[in-house]
PDB file of N, CA and C in Angstrom:
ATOM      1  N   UNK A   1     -10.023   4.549  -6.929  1.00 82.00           N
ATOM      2  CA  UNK A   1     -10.014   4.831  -8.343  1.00 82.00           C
ATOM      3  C   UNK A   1     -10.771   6.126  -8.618  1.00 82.00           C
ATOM      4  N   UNK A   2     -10.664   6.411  -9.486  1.00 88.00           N
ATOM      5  CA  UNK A   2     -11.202   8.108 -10.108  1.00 88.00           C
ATOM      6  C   UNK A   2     -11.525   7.437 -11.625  1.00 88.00           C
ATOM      7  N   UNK A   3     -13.158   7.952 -11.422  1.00 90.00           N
ATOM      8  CA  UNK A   3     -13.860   8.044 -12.873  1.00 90.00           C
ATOM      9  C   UNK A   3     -13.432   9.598 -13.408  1.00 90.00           C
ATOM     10  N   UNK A   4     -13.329   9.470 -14.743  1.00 88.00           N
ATOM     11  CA  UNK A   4     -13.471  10.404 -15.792  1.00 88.00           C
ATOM     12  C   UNK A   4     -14.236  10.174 -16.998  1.00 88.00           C
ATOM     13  N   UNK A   5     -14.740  11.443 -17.420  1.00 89.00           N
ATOM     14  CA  UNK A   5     -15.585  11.411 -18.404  1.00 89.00           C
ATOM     15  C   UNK A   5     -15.253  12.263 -19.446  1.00 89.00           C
ATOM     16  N   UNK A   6     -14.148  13.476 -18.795  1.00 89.00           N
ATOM     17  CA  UNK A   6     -13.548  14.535 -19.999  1.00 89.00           C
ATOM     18  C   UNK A   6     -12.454  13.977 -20.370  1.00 89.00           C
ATOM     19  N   UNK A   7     -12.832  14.382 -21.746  1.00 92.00           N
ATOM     20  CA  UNK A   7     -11.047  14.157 -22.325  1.00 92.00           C
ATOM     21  C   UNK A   7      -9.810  14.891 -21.982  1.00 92.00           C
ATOM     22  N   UNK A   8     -10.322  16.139 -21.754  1.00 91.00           N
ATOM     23  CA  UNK A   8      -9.192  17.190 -21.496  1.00 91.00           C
ATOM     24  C   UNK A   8      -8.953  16.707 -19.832  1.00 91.00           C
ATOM     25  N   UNK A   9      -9.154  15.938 -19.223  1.00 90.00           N
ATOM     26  CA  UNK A   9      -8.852  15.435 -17.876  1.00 90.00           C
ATOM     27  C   UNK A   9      -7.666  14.277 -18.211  1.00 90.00           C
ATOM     28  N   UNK A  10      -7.727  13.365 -19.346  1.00 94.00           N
ATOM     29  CA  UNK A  10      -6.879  12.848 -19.888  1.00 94.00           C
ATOM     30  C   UNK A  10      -5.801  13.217 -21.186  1.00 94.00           C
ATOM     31  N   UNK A  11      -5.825  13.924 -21.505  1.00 95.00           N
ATOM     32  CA  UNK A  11      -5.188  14.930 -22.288  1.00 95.00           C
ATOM     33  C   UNK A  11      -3.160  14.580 -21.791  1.00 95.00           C
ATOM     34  N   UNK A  12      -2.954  14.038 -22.691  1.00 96.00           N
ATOM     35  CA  UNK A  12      -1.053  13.639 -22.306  1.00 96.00           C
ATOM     36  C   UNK A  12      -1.039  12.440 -22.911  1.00 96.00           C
ATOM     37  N   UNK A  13      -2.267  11.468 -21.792  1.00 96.00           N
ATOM     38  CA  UNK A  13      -1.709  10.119 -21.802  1.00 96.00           C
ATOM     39  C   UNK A  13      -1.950   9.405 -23.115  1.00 96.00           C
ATOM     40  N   UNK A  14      -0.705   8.472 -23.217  1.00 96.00           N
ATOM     41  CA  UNK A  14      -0.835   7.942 -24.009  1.00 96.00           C
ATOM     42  C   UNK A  14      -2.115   6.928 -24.385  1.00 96.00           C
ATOM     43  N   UNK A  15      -1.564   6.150 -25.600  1.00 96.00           N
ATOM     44  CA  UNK A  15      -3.064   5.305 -25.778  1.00 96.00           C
ATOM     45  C   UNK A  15      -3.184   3.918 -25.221  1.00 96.00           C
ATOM     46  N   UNK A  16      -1.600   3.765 -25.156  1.00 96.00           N
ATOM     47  CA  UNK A  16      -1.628   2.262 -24.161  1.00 96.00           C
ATOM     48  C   UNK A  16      -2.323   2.904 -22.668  1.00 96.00           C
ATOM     49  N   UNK A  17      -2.035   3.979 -22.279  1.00 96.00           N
ATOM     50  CA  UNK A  17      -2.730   4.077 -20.836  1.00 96.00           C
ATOM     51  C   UNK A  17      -4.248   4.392 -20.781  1.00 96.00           C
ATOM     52  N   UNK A  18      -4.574   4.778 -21.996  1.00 96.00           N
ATOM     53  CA  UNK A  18      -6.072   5.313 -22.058  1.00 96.00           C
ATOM     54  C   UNK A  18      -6.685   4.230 -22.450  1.00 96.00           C
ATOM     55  N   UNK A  19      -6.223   2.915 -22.894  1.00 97.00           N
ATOM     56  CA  UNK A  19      -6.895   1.432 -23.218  1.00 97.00           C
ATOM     57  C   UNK A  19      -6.938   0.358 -21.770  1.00 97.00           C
ATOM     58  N   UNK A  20      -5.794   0.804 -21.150  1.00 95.00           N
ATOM     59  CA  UNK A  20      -5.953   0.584 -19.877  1.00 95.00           C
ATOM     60  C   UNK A  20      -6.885   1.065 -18.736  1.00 95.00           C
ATOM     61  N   UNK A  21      -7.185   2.496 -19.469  1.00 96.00           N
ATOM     62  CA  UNK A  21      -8.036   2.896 -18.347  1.00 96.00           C
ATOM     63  C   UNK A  21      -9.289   2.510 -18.445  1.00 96.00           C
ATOM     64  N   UNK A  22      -9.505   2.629 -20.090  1.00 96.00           N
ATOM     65  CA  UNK A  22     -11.177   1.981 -20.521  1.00 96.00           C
ATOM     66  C   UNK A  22     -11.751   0.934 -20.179  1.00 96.00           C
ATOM     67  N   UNK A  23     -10.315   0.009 -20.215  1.00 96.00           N
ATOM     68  CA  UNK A  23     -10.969  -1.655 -19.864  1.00 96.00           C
ATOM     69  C   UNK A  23     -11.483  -1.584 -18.075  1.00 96.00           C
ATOM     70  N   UNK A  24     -10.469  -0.992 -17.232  1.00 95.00           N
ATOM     71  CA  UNK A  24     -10.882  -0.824 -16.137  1.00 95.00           C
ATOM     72  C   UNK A  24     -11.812   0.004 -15.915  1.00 95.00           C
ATOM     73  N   UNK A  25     -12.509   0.810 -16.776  1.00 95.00           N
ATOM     74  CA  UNK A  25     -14.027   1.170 -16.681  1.00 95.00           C
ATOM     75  C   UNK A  25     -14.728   0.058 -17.277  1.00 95.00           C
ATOM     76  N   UNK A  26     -14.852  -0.674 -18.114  1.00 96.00           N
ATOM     77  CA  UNK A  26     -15.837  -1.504 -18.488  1.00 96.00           C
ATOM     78  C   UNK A  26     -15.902  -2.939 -17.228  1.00 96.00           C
ATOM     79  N   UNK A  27     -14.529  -3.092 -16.764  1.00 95.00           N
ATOM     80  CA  UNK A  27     -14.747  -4.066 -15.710  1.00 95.00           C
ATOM     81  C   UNK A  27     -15.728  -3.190 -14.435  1.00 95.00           C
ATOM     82  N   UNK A  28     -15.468  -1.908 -14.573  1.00 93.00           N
ATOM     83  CA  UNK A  28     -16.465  -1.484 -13.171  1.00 93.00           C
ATOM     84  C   UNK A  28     -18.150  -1.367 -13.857  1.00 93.00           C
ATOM     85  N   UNK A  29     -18.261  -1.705 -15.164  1.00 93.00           N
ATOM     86  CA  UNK A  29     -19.703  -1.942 -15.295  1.00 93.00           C
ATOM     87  C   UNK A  29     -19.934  -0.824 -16.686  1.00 93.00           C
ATOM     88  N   UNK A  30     -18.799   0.004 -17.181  1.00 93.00           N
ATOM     89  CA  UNK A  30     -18.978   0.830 -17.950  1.00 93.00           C
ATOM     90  C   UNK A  30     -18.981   0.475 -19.274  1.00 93.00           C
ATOM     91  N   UNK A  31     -20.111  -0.464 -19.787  1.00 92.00           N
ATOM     92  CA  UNK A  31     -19.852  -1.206 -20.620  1.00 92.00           C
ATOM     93  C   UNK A  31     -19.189  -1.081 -22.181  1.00 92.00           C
ATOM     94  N   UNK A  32     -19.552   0.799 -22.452  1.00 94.00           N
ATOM     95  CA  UNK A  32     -19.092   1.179 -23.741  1.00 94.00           C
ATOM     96  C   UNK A  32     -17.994   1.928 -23.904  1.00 94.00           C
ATOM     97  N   UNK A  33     -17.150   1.690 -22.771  1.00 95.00           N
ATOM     98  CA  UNK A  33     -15.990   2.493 -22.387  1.00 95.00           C
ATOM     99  C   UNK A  33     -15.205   2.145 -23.350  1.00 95.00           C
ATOM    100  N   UNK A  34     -14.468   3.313 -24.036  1.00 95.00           N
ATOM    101  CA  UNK A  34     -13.439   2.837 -25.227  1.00 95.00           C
ATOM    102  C   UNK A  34     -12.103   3.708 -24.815  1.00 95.00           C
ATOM    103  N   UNK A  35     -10.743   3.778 -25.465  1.00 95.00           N
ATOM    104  CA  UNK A  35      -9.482   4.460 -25.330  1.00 95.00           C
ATOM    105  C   UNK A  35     -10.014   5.803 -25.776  1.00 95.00           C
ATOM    106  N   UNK A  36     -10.849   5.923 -27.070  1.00 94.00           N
ATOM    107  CA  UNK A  36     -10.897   7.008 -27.408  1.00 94.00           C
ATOM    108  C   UNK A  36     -11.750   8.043 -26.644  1.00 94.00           C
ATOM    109  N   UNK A  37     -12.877   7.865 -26.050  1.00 94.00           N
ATOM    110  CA  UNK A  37     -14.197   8.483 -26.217  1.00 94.00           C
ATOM    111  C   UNK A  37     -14.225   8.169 -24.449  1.00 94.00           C
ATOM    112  N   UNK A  38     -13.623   7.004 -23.733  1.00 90.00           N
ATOM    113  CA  UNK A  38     -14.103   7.380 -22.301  1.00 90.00           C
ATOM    114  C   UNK A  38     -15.392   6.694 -22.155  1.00 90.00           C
ATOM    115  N   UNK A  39     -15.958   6.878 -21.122  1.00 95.00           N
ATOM    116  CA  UNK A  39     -15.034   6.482 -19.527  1.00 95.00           C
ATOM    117  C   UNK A  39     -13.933   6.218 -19.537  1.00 95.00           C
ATOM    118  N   UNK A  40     -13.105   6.901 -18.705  1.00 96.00           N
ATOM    119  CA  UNK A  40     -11.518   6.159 -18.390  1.00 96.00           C
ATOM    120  C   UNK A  40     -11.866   6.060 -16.686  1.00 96.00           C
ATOM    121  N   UNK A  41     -11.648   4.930 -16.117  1.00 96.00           N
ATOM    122  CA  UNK A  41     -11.159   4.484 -14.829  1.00 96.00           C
ATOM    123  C   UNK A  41      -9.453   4.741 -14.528  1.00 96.00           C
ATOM    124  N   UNK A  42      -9.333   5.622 -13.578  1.00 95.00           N
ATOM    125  CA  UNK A  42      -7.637   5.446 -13.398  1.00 95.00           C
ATOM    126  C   UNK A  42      -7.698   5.123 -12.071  1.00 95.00           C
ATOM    127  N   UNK A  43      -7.144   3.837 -11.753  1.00 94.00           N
ATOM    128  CA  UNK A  43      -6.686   3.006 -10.480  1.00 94.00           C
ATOM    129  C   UNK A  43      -5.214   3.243  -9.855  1.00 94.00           C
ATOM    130  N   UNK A  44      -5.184   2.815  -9.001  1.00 92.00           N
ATOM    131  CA  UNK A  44      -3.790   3.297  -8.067  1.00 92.00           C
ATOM    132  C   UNK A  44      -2.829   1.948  -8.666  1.00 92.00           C
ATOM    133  N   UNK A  45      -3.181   1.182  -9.496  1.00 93.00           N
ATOM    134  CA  UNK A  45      -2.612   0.497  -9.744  1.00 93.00           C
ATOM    135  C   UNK A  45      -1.268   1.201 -11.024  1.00 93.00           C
ATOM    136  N   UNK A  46      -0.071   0.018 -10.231  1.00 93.00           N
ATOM    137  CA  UNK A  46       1.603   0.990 -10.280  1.00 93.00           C
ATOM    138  C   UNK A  46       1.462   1.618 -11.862  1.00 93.00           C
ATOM    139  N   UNK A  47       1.160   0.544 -12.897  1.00 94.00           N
ATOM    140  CA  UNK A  47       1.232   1.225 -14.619  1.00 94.00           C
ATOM    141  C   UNK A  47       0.045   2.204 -14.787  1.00 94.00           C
ATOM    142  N   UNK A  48      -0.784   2.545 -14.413  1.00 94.00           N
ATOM    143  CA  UNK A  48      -1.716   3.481 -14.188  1.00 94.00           C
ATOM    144  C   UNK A  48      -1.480   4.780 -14.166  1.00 94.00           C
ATOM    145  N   UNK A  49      -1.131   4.097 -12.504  1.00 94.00           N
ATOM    146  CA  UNK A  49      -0.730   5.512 -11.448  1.00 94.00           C
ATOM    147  C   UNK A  49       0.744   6.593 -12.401  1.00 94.00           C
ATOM    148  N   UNK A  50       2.103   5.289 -12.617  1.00 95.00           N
ATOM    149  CA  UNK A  50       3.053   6.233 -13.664  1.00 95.00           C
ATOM    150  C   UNK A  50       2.870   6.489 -14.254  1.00 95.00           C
ATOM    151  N   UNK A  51       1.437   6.366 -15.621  1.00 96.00           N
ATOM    152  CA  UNK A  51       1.251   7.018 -16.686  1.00 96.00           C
ATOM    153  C   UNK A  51       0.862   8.304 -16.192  1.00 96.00           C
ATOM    154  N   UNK A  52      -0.111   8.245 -15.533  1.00 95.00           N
ATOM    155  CA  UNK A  52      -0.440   9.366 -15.461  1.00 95.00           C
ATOM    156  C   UNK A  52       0.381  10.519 -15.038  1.00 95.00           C
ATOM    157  N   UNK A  53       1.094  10.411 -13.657  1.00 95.00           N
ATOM    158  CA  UNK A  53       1.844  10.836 -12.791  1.00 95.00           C
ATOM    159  C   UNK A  53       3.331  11.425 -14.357  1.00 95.00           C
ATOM    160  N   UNK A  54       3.639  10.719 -15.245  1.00 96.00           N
ATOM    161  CA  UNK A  54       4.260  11.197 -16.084  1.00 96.00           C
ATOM    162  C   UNK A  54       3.866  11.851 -17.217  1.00 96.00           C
ATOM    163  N   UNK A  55       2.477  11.400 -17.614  1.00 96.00           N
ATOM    164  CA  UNK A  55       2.088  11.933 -19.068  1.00 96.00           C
ATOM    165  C   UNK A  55       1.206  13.028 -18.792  1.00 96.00           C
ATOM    166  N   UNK A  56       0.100  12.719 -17.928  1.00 95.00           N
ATOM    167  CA  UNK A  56      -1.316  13.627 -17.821  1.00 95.00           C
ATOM    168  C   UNK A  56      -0.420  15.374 -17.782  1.00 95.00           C
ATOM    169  N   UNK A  57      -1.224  16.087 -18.790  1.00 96.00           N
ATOM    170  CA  UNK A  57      -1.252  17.426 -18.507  1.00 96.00           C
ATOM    171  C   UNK A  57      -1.598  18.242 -17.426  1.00 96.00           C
ATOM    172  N   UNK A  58      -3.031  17.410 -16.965  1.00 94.00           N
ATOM    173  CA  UNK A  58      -3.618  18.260 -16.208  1.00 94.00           C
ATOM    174  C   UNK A  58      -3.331  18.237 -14.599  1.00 94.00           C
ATOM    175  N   UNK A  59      -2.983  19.285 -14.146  1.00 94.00           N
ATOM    176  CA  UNK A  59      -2.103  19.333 -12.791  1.00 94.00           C
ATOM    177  C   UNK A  59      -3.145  18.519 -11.664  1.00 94.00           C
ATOM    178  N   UNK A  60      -4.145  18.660 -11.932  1.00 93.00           N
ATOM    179  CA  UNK A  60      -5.020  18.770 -10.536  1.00 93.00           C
ATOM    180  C   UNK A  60      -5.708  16.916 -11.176  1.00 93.00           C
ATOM    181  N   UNK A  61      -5.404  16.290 -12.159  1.00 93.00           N
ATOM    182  CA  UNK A  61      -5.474  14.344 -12.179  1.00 93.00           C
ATOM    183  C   UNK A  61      -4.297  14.305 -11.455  1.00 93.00           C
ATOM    184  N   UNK A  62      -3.261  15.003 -11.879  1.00 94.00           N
ATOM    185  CA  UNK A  62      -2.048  14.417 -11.423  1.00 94.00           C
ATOM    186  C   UNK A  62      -2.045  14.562  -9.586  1.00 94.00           C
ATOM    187  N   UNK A  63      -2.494  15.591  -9.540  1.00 94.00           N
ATOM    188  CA  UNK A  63      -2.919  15.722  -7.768  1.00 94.00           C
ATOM    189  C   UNK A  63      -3.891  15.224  -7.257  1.00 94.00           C
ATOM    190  N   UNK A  64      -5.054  14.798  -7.993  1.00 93.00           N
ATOM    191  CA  UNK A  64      -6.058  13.653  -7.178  1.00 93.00           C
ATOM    192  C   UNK A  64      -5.212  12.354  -7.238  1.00 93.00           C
ATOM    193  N   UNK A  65      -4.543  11.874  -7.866  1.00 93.00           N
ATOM    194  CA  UNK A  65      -4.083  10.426  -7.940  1.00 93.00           C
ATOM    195  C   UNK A  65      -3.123  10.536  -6.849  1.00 93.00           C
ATOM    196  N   UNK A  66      -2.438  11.370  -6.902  1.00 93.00           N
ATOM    197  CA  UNK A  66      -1.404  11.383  -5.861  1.00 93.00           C
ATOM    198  C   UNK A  66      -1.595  11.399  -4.695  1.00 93.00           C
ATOM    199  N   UNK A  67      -2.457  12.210  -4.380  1.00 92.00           N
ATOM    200  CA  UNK A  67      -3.222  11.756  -2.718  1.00 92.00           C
ATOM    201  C   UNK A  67      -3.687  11.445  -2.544  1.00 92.00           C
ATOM    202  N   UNK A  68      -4.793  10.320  -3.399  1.00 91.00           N
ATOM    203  CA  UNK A  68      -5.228   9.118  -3.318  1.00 91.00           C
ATOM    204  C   UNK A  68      -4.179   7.946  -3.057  1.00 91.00           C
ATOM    205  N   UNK A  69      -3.297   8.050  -3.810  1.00 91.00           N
ATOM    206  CA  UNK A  69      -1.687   6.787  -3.461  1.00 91.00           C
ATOM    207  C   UNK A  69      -1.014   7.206  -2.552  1.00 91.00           C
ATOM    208  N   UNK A  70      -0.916   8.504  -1.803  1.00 89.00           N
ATOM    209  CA  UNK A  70      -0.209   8.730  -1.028  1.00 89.00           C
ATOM    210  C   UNK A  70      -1.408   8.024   0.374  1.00 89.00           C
ATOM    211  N   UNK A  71      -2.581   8.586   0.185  1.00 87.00           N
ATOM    212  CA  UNK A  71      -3.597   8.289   1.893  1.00 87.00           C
ATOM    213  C   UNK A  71      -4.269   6.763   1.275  1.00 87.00           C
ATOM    214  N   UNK A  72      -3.430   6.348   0.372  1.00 80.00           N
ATOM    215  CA  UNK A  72      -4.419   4.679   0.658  1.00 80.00           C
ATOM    216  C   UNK A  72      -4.195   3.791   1.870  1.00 80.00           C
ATOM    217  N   UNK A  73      -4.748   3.550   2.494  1.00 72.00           N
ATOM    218  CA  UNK A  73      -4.856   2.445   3.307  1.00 72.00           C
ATOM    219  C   UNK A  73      -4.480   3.289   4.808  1.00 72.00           C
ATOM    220  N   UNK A  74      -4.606   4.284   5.029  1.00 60.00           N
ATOM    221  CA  UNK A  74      -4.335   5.122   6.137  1.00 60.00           C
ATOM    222  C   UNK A  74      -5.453   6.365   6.715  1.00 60.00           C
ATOM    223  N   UNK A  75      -5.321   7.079   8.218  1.00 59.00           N
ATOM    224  CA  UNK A  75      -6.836   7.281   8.313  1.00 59.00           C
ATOM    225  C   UNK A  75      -6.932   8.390   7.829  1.00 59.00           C
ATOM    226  N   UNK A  76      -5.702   9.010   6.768  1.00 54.00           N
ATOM    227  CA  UNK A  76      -6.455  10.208   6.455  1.00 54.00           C
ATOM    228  C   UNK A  76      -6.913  10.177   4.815  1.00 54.00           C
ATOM    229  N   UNK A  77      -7.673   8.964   4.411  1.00 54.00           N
ATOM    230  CA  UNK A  77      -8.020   8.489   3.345  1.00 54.00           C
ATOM    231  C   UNK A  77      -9.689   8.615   3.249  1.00 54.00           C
ATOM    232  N   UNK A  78     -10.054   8.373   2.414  1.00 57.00           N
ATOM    233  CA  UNK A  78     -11.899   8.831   2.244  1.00 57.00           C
ATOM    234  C   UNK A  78     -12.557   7.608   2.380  1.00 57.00           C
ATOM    235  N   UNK A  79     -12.013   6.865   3.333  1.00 56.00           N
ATOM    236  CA  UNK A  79     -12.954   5.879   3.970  1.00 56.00           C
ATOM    237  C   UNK A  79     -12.434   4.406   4.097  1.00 56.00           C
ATOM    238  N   UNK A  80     -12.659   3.833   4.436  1.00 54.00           N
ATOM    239  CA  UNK A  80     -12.749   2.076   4.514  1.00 54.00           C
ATOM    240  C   UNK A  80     -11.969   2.177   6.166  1.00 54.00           C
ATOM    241  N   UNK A  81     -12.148   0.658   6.391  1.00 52.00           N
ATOM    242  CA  UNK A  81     -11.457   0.473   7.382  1.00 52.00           C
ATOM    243  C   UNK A  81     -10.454  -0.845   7.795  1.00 52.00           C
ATOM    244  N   UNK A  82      -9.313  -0.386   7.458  1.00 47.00           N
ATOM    245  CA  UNK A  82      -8.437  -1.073   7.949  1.00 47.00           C
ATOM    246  C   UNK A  82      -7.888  -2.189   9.196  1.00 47.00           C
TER     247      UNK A  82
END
């Protein structure tokens, strides 16, 4: 998952995806995380990952998520072990 804290990092997505992302920051402990104002958590999870991958403006969310979903669970990923 990828924390954010700028808006202009979320800048596209809609508000169903930015309520999605908040709640999955407040489940990681971010307790005042809202749609509007952030924390947004964006997870590799599939409605997530397509919002973004379709809405987000910003080239380089759309390229951390993507090679995060592309190297999950493989060794050229930023850690764990399979």
């Amino acid at each position: 998952s990828i924390a954010s804290t700028k808006k202009e990092d979320v800048d596209g997505l809609p508000p169903s995806a930015l309520a999605m992302m908040a709640s999955s920051a407040r489940k990681n402990g971010e307790t005042d995380a809202s749609a509007e104002n952030g924390p947004w958590l964006v997870t590799l999870d599939i409605p997530c990952l397509q919002a973004v991958m379709k809405y987000a403006c910003s080239p380089a969310l759309r390229e951390r998520v993507y090679r995060a979903y592309q190297t999950r669970a493989s060794e050229h990923g930023d850690g764990g072990d399979n």
